mmCIF file of C-alpha atoms in Angstrom:
data_model
loop_
_atom_site.group_PDB
_atom_site.id
_atom_site.type_symbol
_atom_site.label_atom_id
_atom_site.label_comp_id
_atom_site.label_asym_id
_atom_site.label_seq_id
_atom_site.Cartn_x
_atom_site.Cartn_y
_atom_site.Cartn_z
ATOM 1 C CA UNK A 328 1.517 58.408 -16.382
ATOM 2 C CA UNK A 329 0.929 61.720 -17.927
ATOM 3 C CA UNK A 330 2.629 62.548 -21.280
ATOM 4 C CA UNK A 331 2.492 65.646 -23.480
ATOM 5 C CA UNK A 332 2.363 65.033 -27.190
ATOM 6 C CA UNK A 333 2.907 67.769 -29.794
ATOM 7 C CA UNK A 334 -0.078 67.960 -32.180
ATOM 8 C CA UNK A 335 -0.396 70.641 -34.901
ATOM 9 C CA UNK A 336 0.393 73.922 -33.206
ATOM 10 C CA UNK A 337 -0.602 72.848 -29.753
ATOM 11 C CA UNK A 338 -0.153 69.814 -27.383
ATOM 12 C CA UNK A 339 -2.211 66.914 -26.221
ATOM 13 C CA UNK A 340 -1.979 65.813 -22.532
ATOM 14 C CA UNK A 341 -2.513 62.083 -22.394
ATOM 15 C CA UNK A 342 -2.853 59.689 -19.479
ATOM 16 C CA UNK A 343 -1.225 56.291 -19.907
ATOM 17 C CA UNK A 344 -2.342 53.587 -17.480
ATOM 18 C CA UNK A 345 0.615 53.002 -15.015
ATOM 19 C CA UNK A 346 0.314 49.141 -15.364
ATOM 20 C CA UNK A 347 0.813 49.413 -19.203
ATOM 21 C CA UNK A 348 3.423 52.169 -19.298
ATOM 22 C CA UNK A 349 6.878 50.790 -20.180
ATOM 23 C CA UNK A 350 8.865 54.016 -20.862
ATOM 24 C CA UNK A 351 9.385 57.175 -22.759
ATOM 25 C CA UNK A 352 11.948 57.777 -25.550
ATOM 26 C CA UNK A 353 13.119 61.426 -25.854
ATOM 27 C CA UNK A 354 16.062 63.269 -27.486
ATOM 28 C CA UNK A 355 18.534 64.708 -25.102
ATOM 29 C CA UNK A 356 18.000 67.987 -26.993
ATOM 30 C CA UNK A 357 14.964 68.545 -24.811
ATOM 31 C CA UNK A 358 17.326 69.051 -21.846
ATOM 32 C CA UNK A 359 20.185 70.595 -23.676
ATOM 33 C CA UNK A 360 20.892 73.946 -22.206
ATOM 34 C CA UNK A 361 22.306 76.828 -24.310
ATOM 35 C CA UNK A 362 23.107 79.975 -22.512
ATOM 36 C CA UNK A 363 23.516 82.067 -25.634
ATOM 37 C CA UNK A 364 20.632 83.777 -27.507
ATOM 38 C CA UNK A 365 19.657 82.061 -30.833
ATOM 39 C CA UNK A 366 21.059 84.864 -33.067
ATOM 40 C CA UNK A 367 24.381 84.783 -31.296
ATOM 41 C CA UNK A 368 24.670 81.022 -31.731
ATOM 42 C CA UNK A 369 24.184 81.607 -35.464
ATOM 43 C CA UNK A 370 26.642 84.463 -35.664
ATOM 44 C CA UNK A 371 29.256 82.482 -33.774
ATOM 45 C CA UNK A 372 28.912 79.612 -36.296
ATOM 46 C CA UNK A 373 29.304 81.950 -39.189
ATOM 47 C CA UNK A 374 32.386 83.430 -37.590
ATOM 48 C CA UNK A 375 33.929 79.992 -37.158
ATOM 49 C CA UNK A 376 33.327 78.029 -40.328
ATOM 50 C CA UNK A 377 34.433 74.371 -40.547
ATOM 51 C CA UNK A 378 36.798 73.569 -43.395
ATOM 52 C CA UNK A 379 36.024 76.790 -45.372
ATOM 53 C CA UNK A 380 36.766 80.476 -45.712
ATOM 54 C CA UNK A 381 34.238 82.734 -43.972
ATOM 55 C CA UNK A 382 31.044 83.627 -45.920
ATOM 56 C CA UNK A 383 32.365 87.287 -46.027
ATOM 57 C CA UNK A 384 35.503 86.029 -47.843
ATOM 58 C CA UNK A 385 33.481 83.933 -50.297
ATOM 59 C CA UNK A 386 31.153 86.727 -51.354
ATOM 60 C CA UNK A 387 33.875 89.266 -51.978
ATOM 61 C CA UNK A 388 34.281 90.207 -55.603
ATOM 62 C CA UNK A 389 31.168 88.251 -56.507
ATOM 63 C CA UNK A 390 28.309 89.649 -58.540
ATOM 64 C CA UNK A 391 25.622 87.262 -57.343
ATOM 65 C CA UNK A 392 24.773 84.612 -54.761
ATOM 66 C CA UNK A 393 21.989 82.093 -54.628
ATOM 67 C CA UNK A 394 20.739 81.167 -51.122
ATOM 68 C CA UNK A 395 18.941 77.788 -51.043
ATOM 69 C CA UNK A 396 16.561 77.396 -48.191
ATOM 70 C CA UNK A 397 14.067 74.726 -47.019
ATOM 71 C CA UNK A 398 10.334 74.783 -47.683
ATOM 72 C CA UNK A 399 7.147 75.111 -45.673
ATOM 73 C CA UNK A 400 7.340 71.423 -44.427
ATOM 74 C CA UNK A 401 10.595 72.064 -42.510
ATOM 75 C CA UNK A 402 10.848 73.940 -39.215
ATOM 76 C CA UNK A 403 14.107 75.819 -40.227
ATOM 77 C CA UNK A 404 13.953 78.987 -38.090
ATOM 78 C CA UNK A 405 14.582 81.260 -41.133
ATOM 79 C CA UNK A 406 13.162 84.368 -39.381
ATOM 80 C CA UNK A 407 16.477 84.229 -37.392
ATOM 81 C CA UNK A 408 18.896 82.685 -39.815
ATOM 82 C CA UNK A 409 17.940 84.457 -43.084
ATOM 83 C CA UNK A 410 18.251 88.061 -41.875
ATOM 84 C CA UNK A 411 21.732 87.153 -40.446
ATOM 85 C CA UNK A 412 22.841 85.554 -43.700
ATOM 86 C CA UNK A 413 21.612 88.500 -45.686
ATOM 87 C CA UNK A 414 23.215 90.982 -43.338
ATOM 88 C CA UNK A 415 26.562 89.138 -43.391
ATOM 89 C CA UNK A 416 26.635 88.981 -47.102
ATOM 90 C CA UNK A 417 25.646 92.678 -47.705
ATOM 91 C CA UNK A 418 28.080 93.965 -45.233
ATOM 92 C CA UNK A 419 30.926 92.287 -47.012
ATOM 93 C CA UNK A 420 29.546 93.083 -50.595
ATOM 94 C CA UNK A 421 26.834 95.728 -50.551
ATOM 95 C CA UNK A 422 26.193 95.514 -54.258
ATOM 96 C CA UNK A 423 25.911 91.722 -54.700
ATOM 97 C CA UNK A 424 22.662 90.379 -56.216
ATOM 98 C CA UNK A 425 20.964 87.977 -53.854
ATOM 99 C CA UNK A 426 18.316 85.444 -54.818
ATOM 100 C CA UNK A 427 16.641 83.012 -52.458
ATOM 101 C CA UNK A 428 15.567 79.643 -53.814
ATOM 102 C CA UNK A 429 13.019 77.504 -51.899
ATOM 103 C CA UNK A 430 14.214 73.821 -52.130
ATOM 104 C CA UNK A 431 10.679 72.324 -52.539
ATOM 105 C CA UNK A 432 12.164 69.013 -53.767
ATOM 106 C CA UNK A 433 9.131 66.863 -54.524
ATOM 107 C CA UNK A 434 6.655 68.984 -52.593
ATOM 108 C CA UNK A 435 4.160 71.565 -53.857
ATOM 109 C CA UNK A 436 5.320 75.204 -54.016
ATOM 110 C CA UNK A 437 5.432 77.271 -50.937
ATOM 111 C CA UNK A 438 2.650 79.836 -50.805
ATOM 112 C CA UNK A 439 3.136 83.562 -50.117
ATOM 113 C CA UNK A 440 1.429 83.220 -46.762
ATOM 114 C CA UNK A 441 3.787 80.322 -45.944
ATOM 115 C CA UNK A 442 6.740 82.404 -46.957
ATOM 116 C CA UNK A 443 5.747 85.237 -44.640
ATOM 117 C CA UNK A 444 5.265 82.710 -41.874
ATOM 118 C CA UNK A 445 8.815 81.429 -42.595
ATOM 119 C CA UNK A 446 10.828 84.574 -43.258
ATOM 120 C CA UNK A 447 8.686 87.447 -41.977
ATOM 121 C CA UNK A 448 6.907 90.048 -44.018
ATOM 122 C CA UNK A 449 9.976 92.279 -44.659
ATOM 123 C CA UNK A 450 12.043 89.645 -46.391
ATOM 124 C CA UNK A 451 9.195 88.432 -48.571
ATOM 125 C CA UNK A 452 8.471 92.044 -49.631
ATOM 126 C CA UNK A 453 12.112 93.070 -50.347
ATOM 127 C CA UNK A 454 13.905 89.909 -51.638
ATOM 128 C CA UNK A 455 13.640 87.877 -54.724
ATOM 129 C CA UNK A 456 12.290 84.426 -53.682
ATOM 130 C CA UNK A 457 11.901 81.625 -56.106
ATOM 131 C CA UNK A 458 10.160 78.214 -55.730
ATOM 132 C CA UNK A 459 12.055 75.377 -57.338
ATOM 133 C CA UNK A 460 9.692 73.367 -59.578
ATOM 134 C CA UNK A 461 10.958 69.741 -59.882
ATOM 135 C CA UNK A 462 8.536 68.872 -62.670
ATOM 136 C CA UNK A 463 9.124 71.942 -64.784
ATOM 137 C CA UNK A 464 11.670 70.715 -67.446
ATOM 138 C CA UNK A 465 12.259 74.309 -68.617
ATOM 139 C CA UNK A 466 13.802 75.044 -65.199
ATOM 140 C CA UNK A 467 16.192 72.066 -65.270
ATOM 141 C CA UNK A 468 19.633 71.297 -66.695
ATOM 142 C CA UNK A 469 21.149 67.950 -67.118
ATOM 143 C CA UNK A 470 24.374 67.686 -65.108
ATOM 144 C CA UNK A 471 25.500 64.020 -65.459
ATOM 145 C CA UNK A 472 25.122 60.571 -63.905
ATOM 146 C CA UNK A 473 24.943 59.941 -60.187
ATOM 147 C CA UNK A 474 27.110 57.255 -58.568
ATOM 148 C CA UNK A 475 23.996 54.975 -58.635
ATOM 149 C CA UNK A 476 23.660 55.493 -62.362
ATOM 150 C CA UNK A 477 20.714 57.815 -61.929
ATOM 151 C CA UNK A 478 20.392 60.924 -64.025
ATOM 152 C CA UNK A 479 21.044 64.265 -62.204
ATOM 153 C CA UNK A 480 19.021 67.249 -63.337
ATOM 154 C CA UNK A 481 19.398 70.438 -61.422
ATOM 155 C CA UNK A 482 17.636 73.862 -61.432
ATOM 156 C CA UNK A 483 19.372 75.990 -64.201
ATOM 157 C CA UNK A 484 19.672 78.898 -61.675
ATOM 158 C CA UNK A 485 21.769 76.638 -59.357
ATOM 159 C CA UNK A 486 24.010 75.586 -62.284
ATOM 160 C CA UNK A 487 24.446 79.149 -63.595
ATOM 161 C CA UNK A 488 24.906 80.941 -60.269
ATOM 162 C CA UNK A 489 28.352 82.334 -59.390
ATOM 163 C CA UNK A 490 28.038 81.269 -55.820
ATOM 164 C CA UNK A 491 25.655 78.796 -54.257
ATOM 165 C CA UNK A 492 25.130 78.538 -50.410
ATOM 166 C CA UNK A 493 22.387 76.958 -48.355
ATOM 167 C CA UNK A 494 20.657 77.079 -45.064
ATOM 168 C CA UNK A 495 18.914 74.208 -43.308
ATOM 169 C CA UNK A 496 18.714 72.165 -40.186
ATOM 170 C CA UNK A 497 19.981 68.788 -39.064
ATOM 171 C CA UNK A 498 17.702 66.118 -37.620
ATOM 172 C CA UNK A 499 17.591 62.395 -37.988
ATOM 173 C CA UNK A 500 16.155 61.301 -41.293
ATOM 174 C CA UNK A 501 14.480 58.021 -41.931
ATOM 175 C CA UNK A 502 16.358 56.981 -45.048
ATOM 176 C CA UNK A 503 18.962 59.674 -45.784
ATOM 177 C CA UNK A 504 20.426 59.204 -42.259
ATOM 178 C CA UNK A 505 20.237 62.920 -41.411
ATOM 179 C CA UNK A 506 18.587 65.903 -42.982
ATOM 180 C CA UNK A 507 20.603 69.096 -43.873
ATOM 181 C CA UNK A 508 23.768 69.676 -45.827
ATOM 182 C CA UNK A 509 23.616 67.969 -49.295
ATOM 183 C CA UNK A 510 19.906 67.456 -49.044
ATOM 184 C CA UNK A 511 19.373 71.183 -49.977
ATOM 185 C CA UNK A 512 20.541 70.053 -53.504
ATOM 186 C CA UNK A 513 19.123 66.603 -53.925
ATOM 187 C CA UNK A 514 16.220 66.331 -53.514
ATOM 188 C CA UNK A 515 15.873 70.153 -52.735
ATOM 189 C CA UNK A 516 16.606 71.708 -56.203
ATOM 190 C CA UNK A 517 16.824 68.620 -58.369
ATOM 191 C CA UNK A 518 14.561 67.421 -61.147
ATOM 192 C CA UNK A 519 11.798 64.975 -60.411
ATOM 193 C CA UNK A 520 13.594 62.220 -62.368
ATOM 194 C CA UNK A 521 16.703 62.565 -60.207
ATOM 195 C CA UNK A 522 14.621 62.456 -56.927
ATOM 196 C CA UNK A 523 12.773 59.384 -58.087
ATOM 197 C CA UNK A 524 15.961 57.423 -59.108
ATOM 198 C CA UNK A 525 17.736 58.366 -55.930
ATOM 199 C CA UNK A 526 14.683 57.290 -53.893
ATOM 200 C CA UNK A 527 14.300 53.983 -55.772
ATOM 201 C CA UNK A 528 12.943 50.809 -54.144
ATOM 202 C CA UNK A 529 16.263 49.101 -53.971
ATOM 203 C CA UNK A 530 17.840 51.994 -52.094
ATOM 204 C CA UNK A 531 14.964 52.453 -49.720
ATOM 205 C CA UNK A 532 15.077 48.690 -48.900
ATOM 206 C CA UNK A 533 18.786 48.920 -48.148
ATOM 207 C CA UNK A 534 19.659 48.183 -44.512
ATOM 208 C CA UNK A 535 22.075 51.120 -44.680
ATOM 209 C CA UNK A 536 19.320 53.629 -45.615
ATOM 210 C CA UNK A 537 18.029 54.070 -42.074
ATOM 211 C CA UNK A 538 17.632 56.793 -39.424
ATOM 212 C CA UNK A 539 20.956 58.145 -38.138
ATOM 213 C CA UNK A 540 23.291 56.253 -40.671
ATOM 214 C CA UNK A 541 25.456 57.816 -43.358
ATOM 215 C CA UNK A 542 28.006 54.973 -43.747
ATOM 216 C CA UNK A 543 27.430 53.027 -46.911
ATOM 217 C CA UNK A 544 24.096 54.763 -47.306
ATOM 218 C CA UNK A 545 23.455 54.660 -51.178
ATOM 219 C CA UNK A 546 21.002 57.571 -50.936
ATOM 220 C CA UNK A 547 23.577 59.658 -49.082
ATOM 221 C CA UNK A 548 26.283 58.934 -51.708
ATOM 222 C CA UNK A 549 24.193 60.271 -54.471
ATOM 223 C CA UNK A 550 23.286 63.365 -52.494
ATOM 224 C CA UNK A 551 26.963 64.140 -51.790
ATOM 225 C CA UNK A 552 27.721 63.836 -55.541
ATOM 226 C CA UNK A 553 24.896 66.271 -56.343
ATOM 227 C CA UNK A 554 26.093 68.845 -53.837
ATOM 228 C CA UNK A 555 29.535 68.690 -55.387
ATOM 229 C CA UNK A 556 28.016 68.964 -58.889
ATOM 230 C CA UNK A 557 26.089 72.068 -57.833
ATOM 231 C CA UNK A 558 29.142 73.698 -56.436
ATOM 232 C CA UNK A 559 27.493 74.050 -53.036
ATOM 233 C CA UNK A 560 30.163 76.325 -51.534
ATOM 234 C CA UNK A 561 28.986 77.030 -47.998
ATOM 235 C CA UNK A 562 26.269 75.854 -45.631
ATOM 236 C CA UNK A 563 24.578 77.241 -42.469
ATOM 237 C CA UNK A 564 22.842 74.280 -40.667
ATOM 238 C CA UNK A 565 21.201 74.704 -37.204
ATOM 239 C CA UNK A 566 20.049 72.150 -34.685
ATOM 240 C CA UNK A 567 16.719 72.884 -32.895
ATOM 241 C CA UNK A 568 15.025 71.556 -29.781
ATOM 242 C CA UNK A 569 11.364 70.454 -29.264
ATOM 243 C CA UNK A 570 10.366 74.175 -29.056
ATOM 244 C CA UNK A 571 11.991 74.659 -32.586
ATOM 245 C CA UNK A 572 14.600 76.891 -30.834
ATOM 246 C CA UNK A 573 18.176 76.825 -32.081
ATOM 247 C CA UNK A 574 20.497 75.070 -29.703
ATOM 248 C CA UNK A 575 23.622 74.841 -31.981
ATOM 249 C CA UNK A 576 24.787 75.817 -35.444
ATOM 250 C CA UNK A 577 27.371 74.727 -37.945
ATOM 251 C CA UNK A 578 28.764 76.551 -41.001
ATOM 252 C CA UNK A 579 31.298 76.022 -43.682
ATOM 253 C CA UNK A 580 32.189 73.271 -46.049
ATOM 254 C CA UNK A 581 28.965 71.406 -47.201
ATOM 255 C CA UNK A 582 30.518 68.037 -46.204
ATOM 256 C CA UNK A 583 32.706 68.716 -43.214
ATOM 257 C CA UNK A 584 30.308 71.134 -41.451
ATOM 258 C CA UNK A 585 27.444 68.846 -41.995
ATOM 259 C CA UNK A 586 29.384 65.775 -40.684
ATOM 260 C CA UNK A 587 30.159 67.815 -37.505
ATOM 261 C CA UNK A 588 26.448 68.730 -37.093
ATOM 262 C CA UNK A 589 25.415 65.102 -37.608
ATOM 263 C CA UNK A 590 27.834 63.928 -34.829
ATOM 264 C CA UNK A 591 26.249 66.452 -32.439
ATOM 265 C CA UNK A 592 22.716 65.396 -33.405
ATOM 266 C CA UNK A 593 23.562 61.669 -33.055
ATOM 267 C CA UNK A 594 24.937 62.209 -29.570
ATOM 268 C CA UNK A 595 21.728 63.989 -28.534
ATOM 269 C CA UNK A 596 19.146 61.861 -30.435
ATOM 270 C CA UNK A 597 20.271 58.301 -29.870
ATOM 271 C CA UNK A 598 18.043 56.370 -27.503
ATOM 272 C CA UNK A 599 17.969 52.740 -26.488
ATOM 273 C CA UNK A 600 14.853 50.933 -27.792
ATOM 274 C CA UNK A 601 12.248 49.851 -25.200
ATOM 275 C CA UNK A 602 10.462 47.025 -27.124
ATOM 276 C CA UNK A 603 6.698 47.235 -26.563
ATOM 277 C CA UNK A 604 3.506 45.780 -27.899
ATOM 278 C CA UNK A 605 2.072 49.279 -28.380
ATOM 279 C CA UNK A 606 4.077 52.337 -29.339
ATOM 280 C CA UNK A 607 2.792 55.904 -29.400
ATOM 281 C CA UNK A 608 4.610 58.421 -31.746
ATOM 282 C CA UNK A 609 4.180 61.873 -33.310
ATOM 283 C CA UNK A 610 5.723 63.918 -36.035
ATOM 284 C CA UNK A 611 6.708 66.618 -33.545
ATOM 285 C CA UNK A 612 3.704 68.748 -34.333
ATOM 286 C CA UNK A 613 3.577 71.651 -36.939
ATOM 287 C CA UNK A 614 4.934 71.951 -39.603
ATOM 288 C CA UNK A 615 5.907 68.291 -40.063
ATOM 289 C CA UNK A 616 2.609 66.768 -38.982
ATOM 290 C CA UNK A 617 0.440 68.656 -41.594
ATOM 291 C CA UNK A 618 0.075 65.725 -43.942
ATOM 292 C CA UNK A 619 -0.033 61.917 -43.988
ATOM 293 C CA UNK A 620 2.995 61.669 -46.346
ATOM 294 C CA UNK A 621 5.287 63.294 -43.883
ATOM 295 C CA UNK A 622 3.855 61.404 -40.925
ATOM 296 C CA UNK A 623 5.507 58.222 -42.100
ATOM 297 C CA UNK A 624 8.684 59.633 -40.658
ATOM 298 C CA UNK A 625 7.431 59.517 -37.020
ATOM 299 C CA UNK A 626 6.163 55.987 -37.585
ATOM 300 C CA UNK A 627 9.604 54.703 -38.393
ATOM 301 C CA UNK A 628 10.817 55.584 -34.951
ATOM 302 C CA UNK A 629 7.934 53.613 -33.427
ATOM 303 C CA UNK A 630 8.608 50.751 -35.961
ATOM 304 C CA UNK A 631 12.231 50.493 -34.434
ATOM 305 C CA UNK A 632 10.949 49.764 -30.927
ATOM 306 C CA UNK A 633 7.591 47.887 -31.707
ATOM 307 C CA UNK A 634 7.447 44.166 -31.241
ATOM 308 C CA UNK A 635 6.433 42.109 -34.302
ATOM 309 C CA UNK A 636 2.675 42.293 -34.981
ATOM 310 C CA UNK A 637 2.426 45.211 -32.501
ATOM 311 C CA UNK A 638 0.315 48.361 -32.652
ATOM 312 C CA UNK A 639 1.709 51.765 -33.574
ATOM 313 C CA UNK A 640 -0.404 54.724 -32.528
ATOM 314 C CA UNK A 641 0.522 57.665 -34.683
ATOM 315 C CA UNK A 642 -0.529 61.160 -33.647
ATOM 316 C CA UNK A 643 -0.505 63.888 -36.455
ATOM 317 C CA UNK A 644 -2.954 66.476 -37.537
ATOM 318 C CA UNK A 645 -2.891 65.896 -41.389
ATOM 319 C CA UNK A 646 -4.770 69.239 -41.723
ATOM 320 C CA UNK A 647 -3.220 69.549 -45.286
ATOM 321 C CA UNK A 648 -4.556 66.191 -46.382
ATOM 322 C CA UNK A 649 -2.492 63.232 -47.637
ATOM 323 C CA UNK A 650 0.465 65.275 -49.037
ATOM 324 C CA UNK A 651 0.876 63.364 -52.343
ATOM 325 C CA UNK A 652 -1.549 62.093 -54.983
ATOM 326 C CA UNK A 653 0.675 59.257 -55.999
ATOM 327 C CA UNK A 654 1.272 58.238 -52.341
ATOM 328 C CA UNK A 655 -2.407 58.243 -51.549
ATOM 329 C CA UNK A 656 -3.676 56.438 -54.645
ATOM 330 C CA UNK A 657 -0.969 53.709 -54.541
ATOM 331 C CA UNK A 658 -1.981 52.936 -50.841
ATOM 332 C CA UNK A 659 -5.701 53.203 -51.628
ATOM 333 C CA UNK A 660 -5.673 51.006 -54.658
ATOM 334 C CA UNK A 661 -3.701 48.196 -53.156
ATOM 335 C CA UNK A 662 -5.453 45.202 -51.613
ATOM 336 C CA UNK A 663 -2.879 45.143 -48.847
ATOM 337 C CA UNK A 664 0.602 46.500 -47.974
ATOM 338 C CA UNK A 665 2.321 43.170 -48.898
ATOM 339 C CA UNK A 666 0.931 43.586 -52.428
ATOM 340 C CA UNK A 667 2.808 46.912 -52.706
ATOM 341 C CA UNK A 668 6.086 45.568 -51.356
ATOM 342 C CA UNK A 669 6.072 42.632 -53.794
ATOM 343 C CA UNK A 670 5.377 44.950 -56.686
ATOM 344 C CA UNK A 671 8.021 47.546 -55.747
ATOM 345 C CA UNK A 672 10.673 44.781 -55.385
ATOM 346 C CA UNK A 673 10.500 44.433 -59.233
ATOM 347 C CA UNK A 674 10.562 48.168 -60.060
ATOM 348 C CA UNK A 675 13.858 49.328 -61.642
ATOM 349 C CA UNK A 676 15.223 52.786 -60.468
ATOM 350 C CA UNK A 677 14.324 54.519 -63.759
ATOM 351 C CA UNK A 678 10.663 53.517 -63.385
ATOM 352 C CA UNK A 679 10.304 54.764 -59.771
ATOM 353 C CA UNK A 680 6.907 56.384 -59.292
ATOM 354 C CA UNK A 681 6.326 59.708 -57.517
ATOM 355 C CA UNK A 682 6.134 59.301 -53.736
ATOM 356 C CA UNK A 683 7.143 55.641 -54.084
ATOM 357 C CA UNK A 684 9.702 55.813 -51.225
ATOM 358 C CA UNK A 685 6.991 56.985 -48.819
ATOM 359 C CA UNK A 686 4.290 54.350 -49.634
ATOM 360 C CA UNK A 687 7.044 51.772 -49.682
ATOM 361 C CA UNK A 688 8.129 52.574 -46.133
ATOM 362 C CA UNK A 689 4.482 52.820 -44.887
ATOM 363 C CA UNK A 690 3.728 49.463 -46.469
ATOM 364 C CA UNK A 691 6.778 47.979 -44.785
ATOM 365 C CA UNK A 692 5.449 49.206 -41.453
ATOM 366 C CA UNK A 693 1.941 48.113 -42.023
ATOM 367 C CA UNK A 694 3.100 44.611 -43.194
ATOM 368 C CA UNK A 695 4.480 44.022 -39.691
ATOM 369 C CA UNK A 696 2.205 46.240 -37.465
ATOM 370 C CA UNK A 697 -1.290 47.649 -37.087
ATOM 371 C CA UNK A 698 -1.337 51.401 -37.193
ATOM 372 C CA UNK A 699 -3.963 53.399 -35.433
ATOM 373 C CA UNK A 700 -3.830 56.958 -36.687
ATOM 374 C CA UNK A 701 -4.990 59.777 -34.328
ATOM 375 C CA UNK A 702 -6.320 63.087 -35.958
ATOM 376 C CA UNK A 703 -9.376 65.192 -35.645
ATOM 377 C CA UNK A 704 -8.338 67.535 -38.608
ATOM 378 C CA UNK A 705 -8.844 65.335 -41.659
ATOM 379 C CA UNK A 706 -11.272 62.952 -43.185
ATOM 380 C CA UNK A 707 -11.114 59.544 -41.512
ATOM 381 C CA UNK A 708 -11.767 57.883 -44.848
ATOM 382 C CA UNK A 709 -8.375 59.015 -46.093
ATOM 383 C CA UNK A 710 -6.737 57.229 -43.145
ATOM 384 C CA UNK A 711 -8.783 54.047 -43.640
ATOM 385 C CA UNK A 712 -8.093 54.177 -47.477
ATOM 386 C CA UNK A 713 -4.420 53.763 -46.541
ATOM 387 C CA UNK A 714 -4.998 50.577 -44.530
ATOM 388 C CA UNK A 715 -4.882 52.200 -41.182
ATOM 389 C CA UNK A 716 -7.528 52.522 -38.298
ATOM 390 C CA UNK A 717 -8.755 55.945 -37.461
ATOM 391 C CA UNK A 718 -9.184 57.366 -33.951
ATOM 392 C CA UNK A 719 -10.223 60.972 -32.951
ATOM 393 C CA UNK A 720 -8.396 60.808 -29.631
ATOM 394 C CA UNK A 721 -5.190 59.129 -28.220
ATOM 395 C CA UNK A 722 -7.348 57.737 -25.376
ATOM 396 C CA UNK A 723 -9.652 56.000 -27.906
ATOM 397 C CA UNK A 724 -6.629 54.656 -29.810
ATOM 398 C CA UNK A 725 -5.102 53.234 -26.514
ATOM 399 C CA UNK A 726 -8.478 51.466 -25.839
ATOM 400 C CA UNK A 727 -8.529 49.979 -29.321
ATOM 401 C CA UNK A 728 -4.880 48.967 -29.066
ATOM 402 C CA UNK A 729 -5.406 47.219 -25.733
ATOM 403 C CA UNK A 730 -8.354 45.295 -27.213
ATOM 404 C CA UNK A 731 -6.046 44.089 -29.911
ATOM 405 C CA UNK A 732 -3.015 43.271 -27.735
ATOM 406 C CA UNK A 733 -4.574 42.485 -24.364
ATOM 407 C CA UNK A 734 -5.028 44.546 -21.126
ATOM 408 C CA UNK A 735 -1.494 43.671 -19.986
ATOM 409 C CA UNK A 736 0.183 45.092 -23.143
ATOM 410 C CA UNK A 737 3.153 47.364 -22.552
ATOM 411 C CA UNK A 738 3.249 50.823 -24.051
ATOM 412 C CA UNK A 739 6.345 52.886 -25.098
ATOM 413 C CA UNK A 740 5.830 56.654 -25.919
ATOM 414 C CA UNK A 741 7.981 58.697 -28.283
ATOM 415 C CA UNK A 742 6.748 62.241 -27.921
ATOM 416 C CA UNK A 743 8.679 63.334 -31.071
ATOM 417 C CA UNK A 744 9.378 60.606 -33.506
ATOM 418 C CA UNK A 745 11.442 62.576 -35.904
ATOM 419 C CA UNK A 746 13.849 63.796 -33.196
ATOM 420 C CA UNK A 747 15.213 60.361 -32.081
ATOM 421 C CA UNK A 748 17.395 57.649 -33.435
ATOM 422 C CA UNK A 749 16.121 54.412 -31.806
ATOM 423 C CA UNK A 750 18.898 51.879 -31.432
ATOM 424 C CA UNK A 751 18.513 48.237 -30.956
ATOM 425 C CA UNK A 752 21.403 46.179 -29.466
#
């Protein structure tokens, strides 16, 4: 069986022995056919907002608008969406002052080169673009308490802006249920304290904080509150396929438009588990597979269809390293993953460490499974320090996995682990 796996900015063609191959789990978005050009899909969505006046109506009479957008780790097709947003706003209100804020959340700032890659040279040259800095207290304003009791700090510019809108994309998310919508605010433009308290050990351990679930999800509840506190007035969220092309778009009210988008994504992304001894997954290639921190997402899809004590083969470039000092050091300095889980079970929300959610989820996976990590773009020691086995090729990883699980072991393949919601009966 030949399978194609996204890796960095290219693909790996891999042969799986027929006698071991059990099945492949892919999102229906791969086959979803959209006859309209991408820009037309976006314009149609803006012309038909859900539960909200049009963007043109919202900007009339306003002096300023703040557009919140995703950072360099997210494949939001801003080269298409941002020019349309800017054009729509300026046609309705030519003199309005527009600022663009990059919702870095807990990540490093987006570089100028990454901005050009994301928006195109013209927008970077002409527009005012600001990186949100979660750790810079001078940028932050205290807004109040979240439903969970956590403290909500938001970027001052967001609090003071006359009109706040956001763009993003909706995909399954491994503890917020889905990306998009309210996530532009928390974690996007929130203070580090707020992100850590929202991503606390108790919430991450909640059975409701899982891929594709919003109901009773404590992390989602806090995020909804933050979006309301920020007066997020309008969203444009797109849905993309495996080639990062727009297949649908939703605009309007930050809750109602997002919910409609999530329903659409759930319909396309839900797949029945094929429990296997060995599961191969990826992070969908660039930009999500550029560090180890982000790669935990693709592993959670494999976790959902991997038999107890199975082997997960994770394929991700990690060309940008581990992606978080706290994440890496906590993994490296622990004797084993169980030690981390036992320690975190006692950590109160206000003492949440940076990146704790990510090393908590990785430890949960490693406590039940062996992970063989495939990359030829980073130092193998970094992988081994995080209690995983390194392999340079998928073929080598399969050989190692079969040695561990036996020559008759069954293999399930998930070509893009971040695009699917794996459902167990």
